PDB file of C-alpha atoms in Angstrom:
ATOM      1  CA  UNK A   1     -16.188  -9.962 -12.068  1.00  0.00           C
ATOM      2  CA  UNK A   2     -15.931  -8.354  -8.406  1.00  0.00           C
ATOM      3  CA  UNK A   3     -12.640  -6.417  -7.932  1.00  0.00           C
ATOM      4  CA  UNK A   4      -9.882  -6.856  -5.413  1.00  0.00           C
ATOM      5  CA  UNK A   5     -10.933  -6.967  -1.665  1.00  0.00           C
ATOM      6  CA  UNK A   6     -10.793  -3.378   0.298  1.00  0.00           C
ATOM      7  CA  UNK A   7      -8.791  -3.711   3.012  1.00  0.00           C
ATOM      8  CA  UNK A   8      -6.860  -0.579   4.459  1.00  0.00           C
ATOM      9  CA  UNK A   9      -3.729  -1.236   5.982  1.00  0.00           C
ATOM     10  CA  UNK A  10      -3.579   0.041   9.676  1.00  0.00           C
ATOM     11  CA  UNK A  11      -0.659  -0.461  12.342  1.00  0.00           C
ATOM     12  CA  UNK A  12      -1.399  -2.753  15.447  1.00  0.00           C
ATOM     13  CA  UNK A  13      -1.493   0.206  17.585  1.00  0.00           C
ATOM     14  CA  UNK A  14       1.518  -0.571  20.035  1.00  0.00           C
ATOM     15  CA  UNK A  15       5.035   0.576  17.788  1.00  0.00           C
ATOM     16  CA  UNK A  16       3.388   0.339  14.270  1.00  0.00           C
ATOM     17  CA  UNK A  17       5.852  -2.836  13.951  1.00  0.00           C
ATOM     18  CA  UNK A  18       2.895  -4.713  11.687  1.00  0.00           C
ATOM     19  CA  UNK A  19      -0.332  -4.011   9.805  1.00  0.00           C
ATOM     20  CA  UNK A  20      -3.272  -5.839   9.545  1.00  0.00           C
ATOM     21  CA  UNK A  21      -6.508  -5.329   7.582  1.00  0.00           C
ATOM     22  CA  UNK A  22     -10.108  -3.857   8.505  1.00  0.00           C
ATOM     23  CA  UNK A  23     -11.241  -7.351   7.331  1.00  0.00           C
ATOM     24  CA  UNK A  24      -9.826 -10.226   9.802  1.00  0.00           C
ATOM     25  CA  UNK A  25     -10.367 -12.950   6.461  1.00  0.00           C
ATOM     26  CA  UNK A  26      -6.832 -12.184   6.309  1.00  0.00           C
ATOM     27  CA  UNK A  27      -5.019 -13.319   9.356  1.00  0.00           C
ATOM     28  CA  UNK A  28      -1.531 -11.906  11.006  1.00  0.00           C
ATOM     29  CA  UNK A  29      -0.718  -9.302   8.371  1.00  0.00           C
ATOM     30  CA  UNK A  30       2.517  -8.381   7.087  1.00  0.00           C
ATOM     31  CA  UNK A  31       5.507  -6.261   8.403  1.00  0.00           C
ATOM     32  CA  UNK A  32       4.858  -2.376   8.567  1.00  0.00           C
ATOM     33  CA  UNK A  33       7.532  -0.549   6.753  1.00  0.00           C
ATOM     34  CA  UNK A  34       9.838   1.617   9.074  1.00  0.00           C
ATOM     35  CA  UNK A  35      10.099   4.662   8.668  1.00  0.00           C
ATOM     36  CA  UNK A  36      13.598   4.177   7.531  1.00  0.00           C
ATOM     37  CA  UNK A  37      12.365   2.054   4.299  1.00  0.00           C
ATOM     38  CA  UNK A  38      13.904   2.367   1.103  1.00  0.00           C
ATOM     39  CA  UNK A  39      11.665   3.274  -2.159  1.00  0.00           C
ATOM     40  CA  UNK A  40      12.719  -0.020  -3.560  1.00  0.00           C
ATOM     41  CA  UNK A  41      11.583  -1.908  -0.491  1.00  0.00           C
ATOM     42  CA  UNK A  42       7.971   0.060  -0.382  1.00  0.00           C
ATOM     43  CA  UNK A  43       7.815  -0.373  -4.026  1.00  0.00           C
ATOM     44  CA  UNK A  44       8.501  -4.215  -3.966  1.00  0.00           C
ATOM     45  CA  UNK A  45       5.368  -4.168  -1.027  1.00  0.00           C
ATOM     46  CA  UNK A  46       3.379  -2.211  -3.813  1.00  0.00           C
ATOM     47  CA  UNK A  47       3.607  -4.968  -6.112  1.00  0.00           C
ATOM     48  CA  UNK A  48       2.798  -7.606  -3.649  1.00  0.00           C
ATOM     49  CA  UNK A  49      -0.652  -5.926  -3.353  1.00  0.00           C
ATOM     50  CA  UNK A  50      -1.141  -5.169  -6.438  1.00  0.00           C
ATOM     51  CA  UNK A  51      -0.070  -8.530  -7.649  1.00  0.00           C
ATOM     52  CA  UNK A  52      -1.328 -10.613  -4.736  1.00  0.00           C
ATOM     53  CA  UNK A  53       1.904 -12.567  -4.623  1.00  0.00           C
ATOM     54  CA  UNK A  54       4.002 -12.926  -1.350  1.00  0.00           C
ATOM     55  CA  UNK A  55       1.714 -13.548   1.162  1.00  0.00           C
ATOM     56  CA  UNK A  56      -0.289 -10.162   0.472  1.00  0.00           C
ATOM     57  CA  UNK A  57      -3.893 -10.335  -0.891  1.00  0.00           C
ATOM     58  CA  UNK A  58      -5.147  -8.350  -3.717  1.00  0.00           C
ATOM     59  CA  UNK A  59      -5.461  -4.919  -2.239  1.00  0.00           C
ATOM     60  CA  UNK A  60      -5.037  -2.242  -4.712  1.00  0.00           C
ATOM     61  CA  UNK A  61      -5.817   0.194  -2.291  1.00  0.00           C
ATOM     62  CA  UNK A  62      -2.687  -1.066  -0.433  1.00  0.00           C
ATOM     63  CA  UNK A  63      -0.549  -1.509  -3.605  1.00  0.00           C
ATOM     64  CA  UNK A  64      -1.417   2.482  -4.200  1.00  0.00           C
ATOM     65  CA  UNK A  65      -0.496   3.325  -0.830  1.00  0.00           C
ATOM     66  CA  UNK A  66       2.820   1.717  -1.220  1.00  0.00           C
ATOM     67  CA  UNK A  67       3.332   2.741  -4.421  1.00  0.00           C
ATOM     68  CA  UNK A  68       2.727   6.581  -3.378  1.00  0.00           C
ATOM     69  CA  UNK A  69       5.185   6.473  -0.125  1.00  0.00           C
ATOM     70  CA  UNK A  70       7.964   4.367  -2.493  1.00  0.00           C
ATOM     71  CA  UNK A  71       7.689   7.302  -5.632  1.00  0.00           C
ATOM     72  CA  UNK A  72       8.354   9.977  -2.114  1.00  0.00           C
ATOM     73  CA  UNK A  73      11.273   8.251  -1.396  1.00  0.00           C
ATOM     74  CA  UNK A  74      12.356   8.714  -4.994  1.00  0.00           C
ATOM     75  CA  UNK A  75      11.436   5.335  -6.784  1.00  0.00           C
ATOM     76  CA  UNK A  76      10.455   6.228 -10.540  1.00  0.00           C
ATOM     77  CA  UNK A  77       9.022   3.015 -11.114  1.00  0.00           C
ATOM     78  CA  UNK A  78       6.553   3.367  -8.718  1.00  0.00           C
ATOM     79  CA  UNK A  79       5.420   6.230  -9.589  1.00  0.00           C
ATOM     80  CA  UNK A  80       4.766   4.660 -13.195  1.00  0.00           C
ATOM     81  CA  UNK A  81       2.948   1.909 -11.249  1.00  0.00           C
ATOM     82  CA  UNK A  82       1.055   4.497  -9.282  1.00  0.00           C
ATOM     83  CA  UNK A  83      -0.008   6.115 -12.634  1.00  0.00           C
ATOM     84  CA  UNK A  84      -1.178   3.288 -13.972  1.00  0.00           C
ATOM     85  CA  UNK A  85      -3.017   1.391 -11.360  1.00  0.00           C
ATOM     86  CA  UNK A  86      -4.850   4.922 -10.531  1.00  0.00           C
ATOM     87  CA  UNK A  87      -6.753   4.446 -13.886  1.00  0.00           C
ATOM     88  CA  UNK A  88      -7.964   0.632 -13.044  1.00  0.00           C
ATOM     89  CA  UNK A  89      -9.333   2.756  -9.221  1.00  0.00           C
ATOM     90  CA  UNK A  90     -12.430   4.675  -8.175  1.00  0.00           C
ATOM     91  CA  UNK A  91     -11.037   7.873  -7.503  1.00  0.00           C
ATOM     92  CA  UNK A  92     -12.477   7.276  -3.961  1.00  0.00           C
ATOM     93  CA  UNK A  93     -10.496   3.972  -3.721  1.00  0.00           C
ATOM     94  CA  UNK A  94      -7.366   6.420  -4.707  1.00  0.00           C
ATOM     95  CA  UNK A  95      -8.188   9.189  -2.331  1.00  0.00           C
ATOM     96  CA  UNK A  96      -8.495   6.288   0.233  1.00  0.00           C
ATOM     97  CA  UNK A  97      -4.629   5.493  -0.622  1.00  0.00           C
ATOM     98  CA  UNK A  98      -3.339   8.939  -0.379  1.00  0.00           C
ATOM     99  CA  UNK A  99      -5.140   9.126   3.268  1.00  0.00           C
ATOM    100  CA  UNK A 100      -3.822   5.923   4.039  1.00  0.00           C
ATOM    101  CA  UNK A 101      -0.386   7.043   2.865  1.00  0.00           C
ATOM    102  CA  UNK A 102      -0.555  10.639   4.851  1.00  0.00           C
ATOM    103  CA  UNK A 103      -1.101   8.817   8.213  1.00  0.00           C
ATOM    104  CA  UNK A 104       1.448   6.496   7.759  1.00  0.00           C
ATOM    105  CA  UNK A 105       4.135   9.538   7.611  1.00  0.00           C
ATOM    106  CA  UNK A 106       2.451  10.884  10.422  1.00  0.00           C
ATOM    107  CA  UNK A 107       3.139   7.953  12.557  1.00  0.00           C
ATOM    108  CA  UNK A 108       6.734   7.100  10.565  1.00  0.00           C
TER     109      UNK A 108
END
């Protein structure tokens, strides 16, 4: 059974106002987070990719990302999440997540 897609989220380069995917099988993306987002709104993204529900594909590469930036802005649930999904990862899928994560709040 193949595991969920790797796609790394990545803004579109102009004001970071959307993020697509390295693979273009998934077409138009979904809304960046601000850098004003709440942990509950970054956490509910987490579970979109983790899920693949709302529009988002299976990415949990994605879903850790999210999950990571909601637990900094204080959400305890995703950092359960986080935990949890980080056992079902390669640890180079998870390092991938926490790189992903840093250059978001570089750009944020």
């Amino acid at each position: 059974m193949a595991g969920p897609e790797k796609r790394v989220l990545t803004t579109d380069g102009k004001d970071g106002a959307m993020m697509e995917f390295g693979d273009s099988a998934f077409q138009g993306g979904l809304p960046l987070p601000g850098p004003q987002s709440t942990g509950e709104e970054l956490f509910r993204l987490g579970l979109m990719y983790s899920t693949g529900q709302g529009g988002a594909p299976l990415d949990y590469v994605s879903a850790h990302m999210m999950f990571n930036l909601a637990a900094l802005r204080g959400s305890m649930e995703a950092k359960e999440h986080r935990k949890e999904l980080s056992r079902e990862m390669d640890p180079a899928d998870v390092a991938e997540a926490q790189k992903a994560a840093r250059r978001w709040l570089l750009q944020a």
